[in-house]
Amino acid sequence: MTICSISCLSNEIPSLVCKAQSEYHYDYFKQFAIDICKHFMTTFCQVAYVKTYVQEVPWQRLHENGVPHIHSFICVPDGIRFCEAEQCRNGPLVVFAGIKDLKLMKTTQSGFEGFFKNEHTTLPERHDRILCGELFCKWSYGECKDFDFDCIWNKIRECIIEAFSGPPDCGEYSPSYQKTVNSIQMLVLSKVSQVSSFLLWSEKI
């Protein structure tokens, strides 16, 4: 009985989340994650750590011959936006954001050259190839501050595409997949001062 009296029942969690979502209007869905995190930390004294995860599913209304459908939608992801908020009791609130399932392709101006070689190397250098990858990017804002999260997220997404693709009229040559990944990281960190760390993982497809 003592254990139950201090427990946060798992079936309460969805109800609390839905209640918070219905009662407030959120300009940033990161603020929703932050508020949920703060709610559990302040409401339940026995909670030592909270982590919330929210993602935005890109639904678009179906159209037929230019006429919008009354109730049907289609999911058309060009990268799924997500965020995390986490906090330990008596510790700072830390916010992460990111984009996943972002599929990008270059049909030219991508090579694989200048890599280490020895007597066992059989892979030849390539100076023109197709590069196609699915990216997962996650970054930290450090301690939570009053940021314009939407503006920052859009700016980072622009940096990712710019570093991957280069200028639209001429593109940009990359000597390796690894160089492309590094260029994305360096551009984001140089242009977005609010980001304290940036992680990029990419799977070639």
PDB file of C-alpha atoms in Angstrom:
ATOM      1  CA  MET A   1       0.000   0.000   0.000  1.00  0.00           C
ATOM      2  CA  THR A   2       2.857   2.337   0.816  1.00  0.00           C
ATOM      3  CA  ILE A   3       4.445   1.625  -2.557  1.00  0.00           C
ATOM      4  CA  CYS A   4       1.218   2.381  -4.442  1.00  0.00           C
ATOM      5  CA  SER A   5       0.678   5.627  -2.578  1.00  0.00           C
ATOM      6  CA  ILE A   6       3.923   7.120  -3.872  1.00  0.00           C
ATOM      7  CA  SER A   7       3.778   5.668  -7.376  1.00  0.00           C
ATOM      8  CA  CYS A   8       2.944   7.477 -10.581  1.00  0.00           C
ATOM      9  CA  LEU A   9       0.726   4.916 -12.268  1.00  0.00           C
ATOM     10  CA  SER A  10       1.603   4.255 -15.896  1.00  0.00           C
ATOM     11  CA  ASN A  11      -2.011   4.646 -17.009  1.00  0.00           C
ATOM     12  CA  GLU A  12      -2.037   8.186 -15.577  1.00  0.00           C
ATOM     13  CA  ILE A  13       0.716   9.359 -17.899  1.00  0.00           C
ATOM     14  CA  PRO A  14      -1.261   9.402 -21.194  1.00  0.00           C
ATOM     15  CA  SER A  15      -4.155  11.172 -19.462  1.00  0.00           C
ATOM     16  CA  LEU A  16      -1.882  13.868 -18.055  1.00  0.00           C
ATOM     17  CA  VAL A  17      -0.200  14.399 -21.417  1.00  0.00           C
ATOM     18  CA  CYS A  18      -3.517  14.674 -23.290  1.00  0.00           C
ATOM     19  CA  LYS A  19      -4.905  17.054 -20.665  1.00  0.00           C
ATOM     20  CA  ALA A  20      -1.903  19.369 -20.999  1.00  0.00           C
ATOM     21  CA  GLN A  21      -2.133  19.312 -24.782  1.00  0.00           C
ATOM     22  CA  SER A  22      -5.823  20.176 -24.803  1.00  0.00           C
ATOM     23  CA  GLU A  23      -5.619  22.998 -22.248  1.00  0.00           C
ATOM     24  CA  TYR A  24      -2.821  25.079 -23.777  1.00  0.00           C
ATOM     25  CA  HIS A  25      -1.912  26.423 -27.194  1.00  0.00           C
ATOM     26  CA  TYR A  26       1.721  25.781 -28.070  1.00  0.00           C
ATOM     27  CA  ASP A  27       3.641  27.848 -30.598  1.00  0.00           C
ATOM     28  CA  TYR A  28       6.538  25.381 -30.322  1.00  0.00           C
ATOM     29  CA  PHE A  29       6.042  21.703 -29.763  1.00  0.00           C
ATOM     30  CA  LYS A  30       9.336  21.769 -27.849  1.00  0.00           C
ATOM     31  CA  GLN A  31       7.529  23.885 -25.267  1.00  0.00           C
ATOM     32  CA  PHE A  32       4.993  21.071 -24.940  1.00  0.00           C
ATOM     33  CA  ALA A  33       7.826  18.623 -24.176  1.00  0.00           C
ATOM     34  CA  ILE A  34       9.328  21.074 -21.695  1.00  0.00           C
ATOM     35  CA  ASP A  35       6.004  21.596 -19.885  1.00  0.00           C
ATOM     36  CA  ILE A  36       5.378  17.852 -19.606  1.00  0.00           C
ATOM     37  CA  CYS A  37       8.861  17.395 -18.172  1.00  0.00           C
ATOM     38  CA  LYS A  38       8.334  20.190 -15.635  1.00  0.00           C
ATOM     39  CA  HIS A  39       4.885  18.896 -14.704  1.00  0.00           C
ATOM     40  CA  PHE A  40       6.090  15.453 -13.676  1.00  0.00           C
ATOM     41  CA  MET A  41       9.091  16.883 -11.857  1.00  0.00           C
ATOM     42  CA  THR A  42       6.998  19.325  -9.812  1.00  0.00           C
ATOM     43  CA  THR A  43       3.918  17.138  -9.259  1.00  0.00           C
ATOM     44  CA  PHE A  44       5.548  13.907  -8.119  1.00  0.00           C
ATOM     45  CA  CYS A  45       8.130  14.418  -5.388  1.00  0.00           C
ATOM     46  CA  GLN A  46       9.347  10.829  -5.727  1.00  0.00           C
ATOM     47  CA  VAL A  47      10.407  11.332  -9.374  1.00  0.00           C
ATOM     48  CA  ALA A  48      14.180  11.707  -9.729  1.00  0.00           C
ATOM     49  CA  TYR A  49      14.455  11.936 -13.528  1.00  0.00           C
ATOM     50  CA  VAL A  50      12.108  12.837 -16.383  1.00  0.00           C
ATOM     51  CA  LYS A  51      12.626  12.550 -20.105  1.00  0.00           C
ATOM     52  CA  THR A  52      10.012  13.431 -22.712  1.00  0.00           C
ATOM     53  CA  TYR A  53      10.127  12.722 -26.442  1.00  0.00           C
ATOM     54  CA  VAL A  54       7.852  14.374 -29.007  1.00  0.00           C
ATOM     55  CA  GLN A  55       7.908  14.069 -32.788  1.00  0.00           C
ATOM     56  CA  GLU A  56       5.993  15.866 -35.501  1.00  0.00           C
ATOM     57  CA  VAL A  57       4.369  13.686 -38.148  1.00  0.00           C
ATOM     58  CA  PRO A  58       4.051  15.615 -41.458  1.00  0.00           C
ATOM     59  CA  TRP A  59       0.455  14.964 -42.551  1.00  0.00           C
ATOM     60  CA  GLN A  60      -0.946  16.756 -45.607  1.00  0.00           C
ATOM     61  CA  ARG A  61      -4.563  16.795 -46.703  1.00  0.00           C
ATOM     62  CA  LEU A  62      -5.315  14.663 -49.749  1.00  0.00           C
ATOM     63  CA  HIS A  63      -6.399  16.469 -52.916  1.00  0.00           C
ATOM     64  CA  GLU A  64      -8.244  15.061 -55.921  1.00  0.00           C
ATOM     65  CA  ASN A  65      -8.309  17.203 -59.068  1.00  0.00           C
ATOM     66  CA  GLY A  66      -7.400  20.194 -56.928  1.00  0.00           C
ATOM     67  CA  VAL A  67     -10.238  19.581 -54.443  1.00  0.00           C
ATOM     68  CA  PRO A  68      -9.161  19.052 -50.797  1.00  0.00           C
ATOM     69  CA  HIS A  69     -10.545  15.896 -49.210  1.00  0.00           C
ATOM     70  CA  ILE A  70     -12.902  16.477 -46.307  1.00  0.00           C
ATOM     71  CA  HIS A  71     -11.243  14.010 -43.913  1.00  0.00           C
ATOM     72  CA  SER A  72      -8.300  12.144 -45.478  1.00  0.00           C
ATOM     73  CA  PHE A  73      -4.591  12.903 -45.195  1.00  0.00           C
ATOM     74  CA  ILE A  74      -1.316  11.470 -46.457  1.00  0.00           C
ATOM     75  CA  CYS A  75       2.018  11.321 -44.646  1.00  0.00           C
ATOM     76  CA  VAL A  76       4.723  12.903 -46.815  1.00  0.00           C
ATOM     77  CA  PRO A  77       7.895  13.081 -44.728  1.00  0.00           C
ATOM     78  CA  ASP A  78      10.864  15.068 -45.981  1.00  0.00           C
ATOM     79  CA  GLY A  79      12.487  14.572 -42.606  1.00  0.00           C
ATOM     80  CA  ILE A  80      10.696  14.039 -39.299  1.00  0.00           C
ATOM     81  CA  ARG A  81      11.170  16.682 -36.640  1.00  0.00           C
ATOM     82  CA  PHE A  82      11.573  15.590 -33.023  1.00  0.00           C
ATOM     83  CA  CYS A  83      12.624  16.957 -29.654  1.00  0.00           C
ATOM     84  CA  GLU A  84      13.551  15.715 -26.189  1.00  0.00           C
ATOM     85  CA  ALA A  85      13.467  17.428 -22.817  1.00  0.00           C
ATOM     86  CA  GLU A  86      15.098  15.884 -19.779  1.00  0.00           C
ATOM     87  CA  GLN A  87      15.781  16.872 -16.213  1.00  0.00           C
ATOM     88  CA  CYS A  88      17.169  15.382 -13.022  1.00  0.00           C
ATOM     89  CA  ARG A  89      15.817  16.639  -9.738  1.00  0.00           C
ATOM     90  CA  ASN A  90      17.785  19.706  -8.657  1.00  0.00           C
ATOM     91  CA  GLY A  91      19.426  19.748 -12.070  1.00  0.00           C
ATOM     92  CA  PRO A  92      19.008  21.967 -15.134  1.00  0.00           C
ATOM     93  CA  LEU A  93      16.404  21.294 -17.813  1.00  0.00           C
ATOM     94  CA  VAL A  94      18.200  20.216 -21.004  1.00  0.00           C
ATOM     95  CA  VAL A  95      16.554  20.347 -24.430  1.00  0.00           C
ATOM     96  CA  PHE A  96      17.532  18.367 -27.522  1.00  0.00           C
ATOM     97  CA  ALA A  97      16.077  18.639 -30.997  1.00  0.00           C
ATOM     98  CA  GLY A  98      16.621  16.885 -34.276  1.00  0.00           C
ATOM     99  CA  ILE A  99      15.537  15.608 -37.624  1.00  0.00           C
ATOM    100  CA  LYS A 100      15.386  11.961 -38.676  1.00  0.00           C
ATOM    101  CA  ASP A 101      14.515   9.954 -41.787  1.00  0.00           C
ATOM    102  CA  LEU A 102      15.841  12.776 -43.969  1.00  0.00           C
ATOM    103  CA  LYS A 103      16.712  11.182 -47.319  1.00  0.00           C
ATOM    104  CA  LEU A 104      19.081  13.130 -49.574  1.00  0.00           C
ATOM    105  CA  MET A 105      20.779  12.207 -52.872  1.00  0.00           C
ATOM    106  CA  LYS A 106      23.468  13.673 -55.108  1.00  0.00           C
ATOM    107  CA  THR A 107      23.574  12.227 -58.610  1.00  0.00           C
ATOM    108  CA  THR A 108      27.063  13.596 -59.303  1.00  0.00           C
ATOM    109  CA  GLN A 109      29.933  15.593 -57.741  1.00  0.00           C
ATOM    110  CA  SER A 110      30.570  13.016 -55.064  1.00  0.00           C
ATOM    111  CA  GLY A 111      33.716  10.918 -54.984  1.00  0.00           C
ATOM    112  CA  PHE A 112      35.710   8.613 -52.752  1.00  0.00           C
ATOM    113  CA  GLU A 113      39.372   9.498 -52.817  1.00  0.00           C
ATOM    114  CA  GLY A 114      42.370  10.314 -50.676  1.00  0.00           C
ATOM    115  CA  PHE A 115      41.729   7.467 -48.233  1.00  0.00           C
ATOM    116  CA  PHE A 116      44.482   5.479 -46.502  1.00  0.00           C
ATOM    117  CA  LYS A 117      45.898   2.667 -48.609  1.00  0.00           C
ATOM    118  CA  ASN A 118      48.262  -0.235 -47.972  1.00  0.00           C
ATOM    119  CA  GLU A 119      49.151  -3.537 -49.608  1.00  0.00           C
ATOM    120  CA  HIS A 120      45.697  -4.953 -48.753  1.00  0.00           C
ATOM    121  CA  THR A 121      43.714  -2.128 -50.391  1.00  0.00           C
ATOM    122  CA  THR A 122      41.693  -3.284 -53.391  1.00  0.00           C
ATOM    123  CA  LEU A 123      39.094  -0.505 -53.557  1.00  0.00           C
ATOM    124  CA  PRO A 124      39.892   1.985 -56.327  1.00  0.00           C
ATOM    125  CA  GLU A 125      39.349   5.713 -55.944  1.00  0.00           C
ATOM    126  CA  ARG A 126      36.217   7.172 -57.514  1.00  0.00           C
ATOM    127  CA  HIS A 127      35.883  10.733 -58.707  1.00  0.00           C
ATOM    128  CA  ASP A 128      32.200  10.692 -59.633  1.00  0.00           C
ATOM    129  CA  ARG A 129      29.476   8.586 -58.089  1.00  0.00           C
ATOM    130  CA  ILE A 130      25.950   8.761 -56.706  1.00  0.00           C
ATOM    131  CA  LEU A 131      25.694   9.585 -53.009  1.00  0.00           C
ATOM    132  CA  CYS A 132      22.402   8.759 -51.311  1.00  0.00           C
ATOM    133  CA  GLY A 133      21.879   8.702 -47.570  1.00  0.00           C
ATOM    134  CA  GLU A 134      19.316   8.748 -44.801  1.00  0.00           C
ATOM    135  CA  LEU A 135      20.305  11.221 -42.099  1.00  0.00           C
ATOM    136  CA  PHE A 136      19.650  11.314 -38.375  1.00  0.00           C
ATOM    137  CA  CYS A 137      20.667  14.605 -36.739  1.00  0.00           C
ATOM    138  CA  LYS A 138      20.367  15.511 -33.069  1.00  0.00           C
ATOM    139  CA  TRP A 139      21.599  18.614 -31.308  1.00  0.00           C
ATOM    140  CA  SER A 140      21.599  20.090 -27.835  1.00  0.00           C
ATOM    141  CA  TYR A 141      20.695  23.582 -26.718  1.00  0.00           C
ATOM    142  CA  GLY A 142      22.390  23.028 -23.368  1.00  0.00           C
ATOM    143  CA  GLU A 143      20.410  24.524 -20.512  1.00  0.00           C
ATOM    144  CA  CYS A 144      16.948  25.590 -21.652  1.00  0.00           C
ATOM    145  CA  LYS A 145      16.608  29.268 -22.580  1.00  0.00           C
ATOM    146  CA  ASP A 146      14.014  31.410 -24.322  1.00  0.00           C
ATOM    147  CA  PHE A 147      14.961  30.414 -27.877  1.00  0.00           C
ATOM    148  CA  ASP A 148      12.941  30.666 -31.070  1.00  0.00           C
ATOM    149  CA  PHE A 149      12.999  26.897 -31.559  1.00  0.00           C
ATOM    150  CA  ASP A 150      11.183  26.951 -34.910  1.00  0.00           C
ATOM    151  CA  CYS A 151      13.609  29.464 -36.396  1.00  0.00           C
ATOM    152  CA  ILE A 152      16.646  27.520 -35.153  1.00  0.00           C
ATOM    153  CA  TRP A 153      15.324  24.188 -36.432  1.00  0.00           C
ATOM    154  CA  ASN A 154      14.628  25.615 -39.888  1.00  0.00           C
ATOM    155  CA  LYS A 155      18.059  27.229 -40.011  1.00  0.00           C
ATOM    156  CA  ILE A 156      19.765  23.940 -39.114  1.00  0.00           C
ATOM    157  CA  ARG A 157      17.789  22.082 -41.749  1.00  0.00           C
ATOM    158  CA  GLU A 158      18.886  24.677 -44.321  1.00  0.00           C
ATOM    159  CA  CYS A 159      22.509  24.210 -43.225  1.00  0.00           C
ATOM    160  CA  ILE A 160      22.233  20.429 -43.625  1.00  0.00           C
ATOM    161  CA  ILE A 161      20.882  20.721 -47.169  1.00  0.00           C
ATOM    162  CA  GLU A 162      23.365  23.465 -48.111  1.00  0.00           C
ATOM    163  CA  ALA A 163      26.384  21.490 -46.911  1.00  0.00           C
ATOM    164  CA  PHE A 164      25.167  18.288 -48.561  1.00  0.00           C
ATOM    165  CA  SER A 165      24.207  19.793 -51.914  1.00  0.00           C
ATOM    166  CA  GLY A 166      26.161  22.995 -52.469  1.00  0.00           C
ATOM    167  CA  PRO A 167      24.849  25.968 -54.501  1.00  0.00           C
ATOM    168  CA  PRO A 168      21.758  25.119 -56.607  1.00  0.00           C
ATOM    169  CA  ASP A 169      23.270  26.346 -59.890  1.00  0.00           C
ATOM    170  CA  CYS A 170      26.539  24.421 -59.723  1.00  0.00           C
ATOM    171  CA  GLY A 171      26.552  22.097 -56.720  1.00  0.00           C
ATOM    172  CA  GLU A 172      29.722  21.345 -54.792  1.00  0.00           C
ATOM    173  CA  TYR A 173      32.186  18.475 -55.100  1.00  0.00           C
ATOM    174  CA  SER A 174      32.840  16.313 -52.053  1.00  0.00           C
ATOM    175  CA  PRO A 175      35.787  13.877 -52.096  1.00  0.00           C
ATOM    176  CA  SER A 176      34.089  11.456 -49.688  1.00  0.00           C
ATOM    177  CA  TYR A 177      30.961  10.629 -47.775  1.00  0.00           C
ATOM    178  CA  GLN A 178      32.881  11.303 -44.552  1.00  0.00           C
ATOM    179  CA  LYS A 179      33.822  14.781 -45.773  1.00  0.00           C
ATOM    180  CA  THR A 180      30.156  15.535 -46.483  1.00  0.00           C
ATOM    181  CA  VAL A 181      29.142  14.501 -42.962  1.00  0.00           C
ATOM    182  CA  ASN A 182      31.910  16.638 -41.449  1.00  0.00           C
ATOM    183  CA  SER A 183      30.951  19.630 -43.606  1.00  0.00           C
ATOM    184  CA  ILE A 184      27.364  19.452 -42.346  1.00  0.00           C
ATOM    185  CA  GLN A 185      28.495  19.377 -38.723  1.00  0.00           C
ATOM    186  CA  MET A 186      30.954  22.241 -39.139  1.00  0.00           C
ATOM    187  CA  LEU A 187      28.464  24.462 -40.987  1.00  0.00           C
ATOM    188  CA  VAL A 188      25.767  23.998 -38.349  1.00  0.00           C
ATOM    189  CA  LEU A 189      28.123  24.731 -35.462  1.00  0.00           C
ATOM    190  CA  SER A 190      29.531  27.805 -37.205  1.00  0.00           C
ATOM    191  CA  LYS A 191      26.157  29.324 -38.148  1.00  0.00           C
ATOM    192  CA  VAL A 192      23.896  28.418 -35.227  1.00  0.00           C
ATOM    193  CA  SER A 193      25.350  29.752 -31.988  1.00  0.00           C
ATOM    194  CA  GLN A 194      22.517  28.373 -29.808  1.00  0.00           C
ATOM    195  CA  VAL A 195      23.636  24.789 -30.491  1.00  0.00           C
ATOM    196  CA  SER A 196      26.100  23.416 -27.949  1.00  0.00           C
ATOM    197  CA  SER A 197      26.615  19.993 -29.551  1.00  0.00           C
ATOM    198  CA  PHE A 198      25.618  18.348 -32.821  1.00  0.00           C
ATOM    199  CA  LEU A 199      25.416  14.646 -33.655  1.00  0.00           C
ATOM    200  CA  LEU A 200      24.931  13.341 -37.189  1.00  0.00           C
ATOM    201  CA  TRP A 201      24.498   9.726 -38.184  1.00  0.00           C
ATOM    202  CA  SER A 202      23.956   8.749 -41.782  1.00  0.00           C
ATOM    203  CA  GLU A 203      23.219   5.437 -43.453  1.00  0.00           C
ATOM    204  CA  LYS A 204      23.983   5.113 -47.126  1.00  0.00           C
ATOM    205  CA  ILE A 205      20.987   3.883 -49.118  1.00  0.00           C
TER     206      ILE A 205
END
